[in-house]
Amino acid sequence: MASKQKKNNKDQFPERLRQLRVTKKMSQEELGQLTNLNYNHIGRYERGDSRPSADKLKALAEALGVTTDYLLDGNSDNAARVNLEDQELLEMFKRVQQLPQEKKESIKDLIEAYLFREKIRKDIHIITK
């Protein structure tokens, strides 16, 4: 049964790749530029017409901010590569992961609003200099 589960996860690679790209708000062309791949190759991977080589898989994972294990197997334990140095912030994000989806969306909206406000402040500061 474990091999059947692994096969089912592998069959989900094309959809997992597409979903990650869409979540990151990237076109196939943009992902292709980040990975030095032609957008046609991205389309073939997303349709399941072909599979990327190991080096191309690594480039896709890096561009999408996930591990190659996650792309291939859907192992959610390795879904995000965390490069956070602020341990307190990291712990907060871990707690947020446990909240219902609606609450997580509200927190994302708050963070986006704050970051947008900071960008505007920075832009205004540059303009007034």
PDB file of C-alpha atoms in Angstrom:
ATOM      1  CA  MET A   1       0.000   0.000   0.000  1.00  0.00           C
ATOM      2  CA  ALA A   2       2.896   2.365   0.707  1.00  0.00           C
ATOM      3  CA  SER A   3       4.095   2.058  -2.880  1.00  0.00           C
ATOM      4  CA  LYS A   4       0.574   2.829  -4.138  1.00  0.00           C
ATOM      5  CA  GLN A   5       0.499   5.968  -1.956  1.00  0.00           C
ATOM      6  CA  LYS A   6       3.901   6.992  -3.302  1.00  0.00           C
ATOM      7  CA  LYS A   7       2.692   6.419  -6.872  1.00  0.00           C
ATOM      8  CA  ASN A   8      -0.399   8.532  -6.240  1.00  0.00           C
ATOM      9  CA  ASN A   9       1.773  11.325  -4.846  1.00  0.00           C
ATOM     10  CA  LYS A  10       4.084  11.138  -7.872  1.00  0.00           C
ATOM     11  CA  ASP A  11       1.075  11.390 -10.158  1.00  0.00           C
ATOM     12  CA  GLN A  12       0.259  14.667  -8.422  1.00  0.00           C
ATOM     13  CA  PHE A  13       3.571  16.295  -9.373  1.00  0.00           C
ATOM     14  CA  PRO A  14       2.127  18.171 -12.385  1.00  0.00           C
ATOM     15  CA  GLU A  15      -0.749  19.615 -10.353  1.00  0.00           C
ATOM     16  CA  ARG A  16       1.516  20.394  -7.386  1.00  0.00           C
ATOM     17  CA  LEU A  17       3.891  22.292  -9.684  1.00  0.00           C
ATOM     18  CA  ARG A  18       1.035  24.238 -11.276  1.00  0.00           C
ATOM     19  CA  GLN A  19      -0.560  25.042  -7.927  1.00  0.00           C
ATOM     20  CA  LEU A  20       2.703  26.327  -6.462  1.00  0.00           C
ATOM     21  CA  ARG A  21       3.314  28.496  -9.520  1.00  0.00           C
ATOM     22  CA  VAL A  22      -0.209  29.930  -9.390  1.00  0.00           C
ATOM     23  CA  THR A  23       0.048  30.507  -5.629  1.00  0.00           C
ATOM     24  CA  LYS A  24       3.259  32.479  -6.233  1.00  0.00           C
ATOM     25  CA  LYS A  25       1.366  34.463  -8.904  1.00  0.00           C
ATOM     26  CA  MET A  26       3.836  33.497 -11.618  1.00  0.00           C
ATOM     27  CA  SER A  27       3.176  32.788 -15.252  1.00  0.00           C
ATOM     28  CA  GLN A  28       4.827  29.796 -16.885  1.00  0.00           C
ATOM     29  CA  GLU A  29       7.091  32.258 -18.656  1.00  0.00           C
ATOM     30  CA  GLU A  30       8.133  33.942 -15.385  1.00  0.00           C
ATOM     31  CA  LEU A  31       8.903  30.593 -13.762  1.00  0.00           C
ATOM     32  CA  GLY A  32      10.826  29.635 -16.873  1.00  0.00           C
ATOM     33  CA  GLN A  33      12.922  32.798 -16.645  1.00  0.00           C
ATOM     34  CA  LEU A  34      13.720  32.138 -12.976  1.00  0.00           C
ATOM     35  CA  THR A  35      14.802  28.586 -13.749  1.00  0.00           C
ATOM     36  CA  ASN A  36      16.411  29.090 -17.173  1.00  0.00           C
ATOM     37  CA  LEU A  37      13.751  26.847 -18.704  1.00  0.00           C
ATOM     38  CA  ASN A  38      11.559  27.551 -21.685  1.00  0.00           C
ATOM     39  CA  TYR A  39       7.943  28.154 -20.684  1.00  0.00           C
ATOM     40  CA  ASN A  40       6.982  25.267 -22.993  1.00  0.00           C
ATOM     41  CA  HIS A  41       8.901  22.916 -20.692  1.00  0.00           C
ATOM     42  CA  ILE A  42       6.997  24.270 -17.684  1.00  0.00           C
ATOM     43  CA  GLY A  43       3.750  23.559 -19.528  1.00  0.00           C
ATOM     44  CA  ARG A  44       4.854  20.005 -20.340  1.00  0.00           C
ATOM     45  CA  TYR A  45       5.713  19.377 -16.688  1.00  0.00           C
ATOM     46  CA  GLU A  46       2.360  20.782 -15.553  1.00  0.00           C
ATOM     47  CA  ARG A  47       0.456  18.627 -18.050  1.00  0.00           C
ATOM     48  CA  GLY A  48       2.437  15.548 -17.051  1.00  0.00           C
ATOM     49  CA  ASP A  49       3.817  15.161 -20.577  1.00  0.00           C
ATOM     50  CA  SER A  50       7.400  15.037 -19.293  1.00  0.00           C
ATOM     51  CA  ARG A  51       9.421  15.077 -16.083  1.00  0.00           C
ATOM     52  CA  PRO A  52      12.254  17.454 -15.213  1.00  0.00           C
ATOM     53  CA  SER A  53      15.778  16.167 -14.747  1.00  0.00           C
ATOM     54  CA  ALA A  54      17.286  16.379 -11.261  1.00  0.00           C
ATOM     55  CA  ASP A  55      18.990  19.719 -11.909  1.00  0.00           C
ATOM     56  CA  LYS A  56      15.828  21.212 -13.420  1.00  0.00           C
ATOM     57  CA  LEU A  57      13.759  19.889 -10.512  1.00  0.00           C
ATOM     58  CA  LYS A  58      16.165  21.572  -8.096  1.00  0.00           C
ATOM     59  CA  ALA A  59      15.864  24.869  -9.982  1.00  0.00           C
ATOM     60  CA  LEU A  60      12.058  24.633  -9.916  1.00  0.00           C
ATOM     61  CA  ALA A  61      12.036  23.888  -6.187  1.00  0.00           C
ATOM     62  CA  GLU A  62      14.342  26.828  -5.449  1.00  0.00           C
ATOM     63  CA  ALA A  63      12.271  29.215  -7.552  1.00  0.00           C
ATOM     64  CA  LEU A  64       9.065  28.084  -5.827  1.00  0.00           C
ATOM     65  CA  GLY A  65      10.553  28.082  -2.322  1.00  0.00           C
ATOM     66  CA  VAL A  66       9.984  24.396  -1.594  1.00  0.00           C
ATOM     67  CA  THR A  67      12.096  21.268  -1.398  1.00  0.00           C
ATOM     68  CA  THR A  68      12.504  18.796  -4.214  1.00  0.00           C
ATOM     69  CA  ASP A  69      10.951  16.195  -1.880  1.00  0.00           C
ATOM     70  CA  TYR A  70       7.821  18.284  -1.671  1.00  0.00           C
ATOM     71  CA  LEU A  71       7.617  18.702  -5.435  1.00  0.00           C
ATOM     72  CA  LEU A  72       8.049  14.977  -6.021  1.00  0.00           C
ATOM     73  CA  ASP A  73       6.309  13.377  -3.063  1.00  0.00           C
ATOM     74  CA  GLY A  74       4.142  16.085  -1.545  1.00  0.00           C
ATOM     75  CA  ASN A  75       5.875  15.613   1.790  1.00  0.00           C
ATOM     76  CA  SER A  76       4.404  18.565   3.663  1.00  0.00           C
ATOM     77  CA  ASP A  77       7.007  18.257   6.425  1.00  0.00           C
ATOM     78  CA  ASN A  78       9.472  19.613   3.878  1.00  0.00           C
ATOM     79  CA  ALA A  79       7.112  21.941   2.034  1.00  0.00           C
ATOM     80  CA  ALA A  80       8.771  25.220   2.900  1.00  0.00           C
ATOM     81  CA  ARG A  81      12.433  25.971   3.196  1.00  0.00           C
ATOM     82  CA  VAL A  82      12.719  28.197   6.194  1.00  0.00           C
ATOM     83  CA  ASN A  83      15.572  30.661   6.229  1.00  0.00           C
ATOM     84  CA  LEU A  84      14.245  32.727   9.091  1.00  0.00           C
ATOM     85  CA  GLU A  85      16.808  33.827  11.627  1.00  0.00           C
ATOM     86  CA  ASP A  86      14.187  35.315  13.953  1.00  0.00           C
ATOM     87  CA  GLN A  87      13.185  32.273  16.019  1.00  0.00           C
ATOM     88  CA  GLU A  88      10.339  34.123  17.725  1.00  0.00           C
ATOM     89  CA  LEU A  89       8.811  34.944  14.342  1.00  0.00           C
ATOM     90  CA  LEU A  90       9.327  31.366  13.191  1.00  0.00           C
ATOM     91  CA  GLU A  91       7.495  30.061  16.266  1.00  0.00           C
ATOM     92  CA  MET A  92       4.625  32.473  15.592  1.00  0.00           C
ATOM     93  CA  PHE A  93       4.295  31.183  12.037  1.00  0.00           C
ATOM     94  CA  LYS A  94       4.247  27.615  13.331  1.00  0.00           C
ATOM     95  CA  ARG A  95       1.371  28.500  15.665  1.00  0.00           C
ATOM     96  CA  VAL A  96      -0.479  30.273  12.848  1.00  0.00           C
ATOM     97  CA  GLN A  97      -0.246  27.045  10.798  1.00  0.00           C
ATOM     98  CA  GLN A  98      -2.482  25.370  13.408  1.00  0.00           C
ATOM     99  CA  LEU A  99      -5.302  27.907  13.024  1.00  0.00           C
ATOM    100  CA  PRO A 100      -8.393  27.405  10.858  1.00  0.00           C
ATOM    101  CA  GLN A 101      -7.971  28.533   7.236  1.00  0.00           C
ATOM    102  CA  GLU A 102     -10.213  31.579   7.727  1.00  0.00           C
ATOM    103  CA  LYS A 103      -8.015  32.846  10.572  1.00  0.00           C
ATOM    104  CA  LYS A 104      -4.850  32.195   8.552  1.00  0.00           C
ATOM    105  CA  GLU A 105      -6.267  34.250   5.682  1.00  0.00           C
ATOM    106  CA  SER A 106      -7.003  37.128   8.073  1.00  0.00           C
ATOM    107  CA  ILE A 107      -3.430  37.041   9.373  1.00  0.00           C
ATOM    108  CA  LYS A 108      -2.073  36.993   5.814  1.00  0.00           C
ATOM    109  CA  ASP A 109      -4.235  40.017   4.985  1.00  0.00           C
ATOM    110  CA  LEU A 110      -2.898  41.881   8.034  1.00  0.00           C
ATOM    111  CA  ILE A 111       0.697  41.123   7.091  1.00  0.00           C
ATOM    112  CA  GLU A 112       0.099  42.181   3.478  1.00  0.00           C
ATOM    113  CA  ALA A 113      -1.527  45.428   4.629  1.00  0.00           C
ATOM    114  CA  TYR A 114       1.376  46.198   6.946  1.00  0.00           C
ATOM    115  CA  LEU A 115       3.979  45.459   4.267  1.00  0.00           C
ATOM    116  CA  PHE A 116       2.058  47.587   1.767  1.00  0.00           C
ATOM    117  CA  ARG A 117       1.956  50.455   4.274  1.00  0.00           C
ATOM    118  CA  GLU A 118       5.713  50.181   4.818  1.00  0.00           C
ATOM    119  CA  LYS A 119       6.331  50.220   1.057  1.00  0.00           C
ATOM    120  CA  ILE A 120       4.231  53.364   0.689  1.00  0.00           C
ATOM    121  CA  ARG A 121       6.115  55.024   3.541  1.00  0.00           C
ATOM    122  CA  LYS A 122       9.411  54.142   1.886  1.00  0.00           C
ATOM    123  CA  ASP A 123       8.198  55.414  -1.501  1.00  0.00           C
ATOM    124  CA  ILE A 124       6.974  58.683   0.028  1.00  0.00           C
ATOM    125  CA  HIS A 125      10.279  59.121   1.838  1.00  0.00           C
ATOM    126  CA  ILE A 126      12.174  58.675  -1.444  1.00  0.00           C
ATOM    127  CA  ILE A 127       9.908  61.151  -3.232  1.00  0.00           C
ATOM    128  CA  THR A 128      10.239  63.820  -0.531  1.00  0.00           C
ATOM    129  CA  LYS A 129      14.041  63.628  -0.455  1.00  0.00           C
TER     130      LYS A 129
END
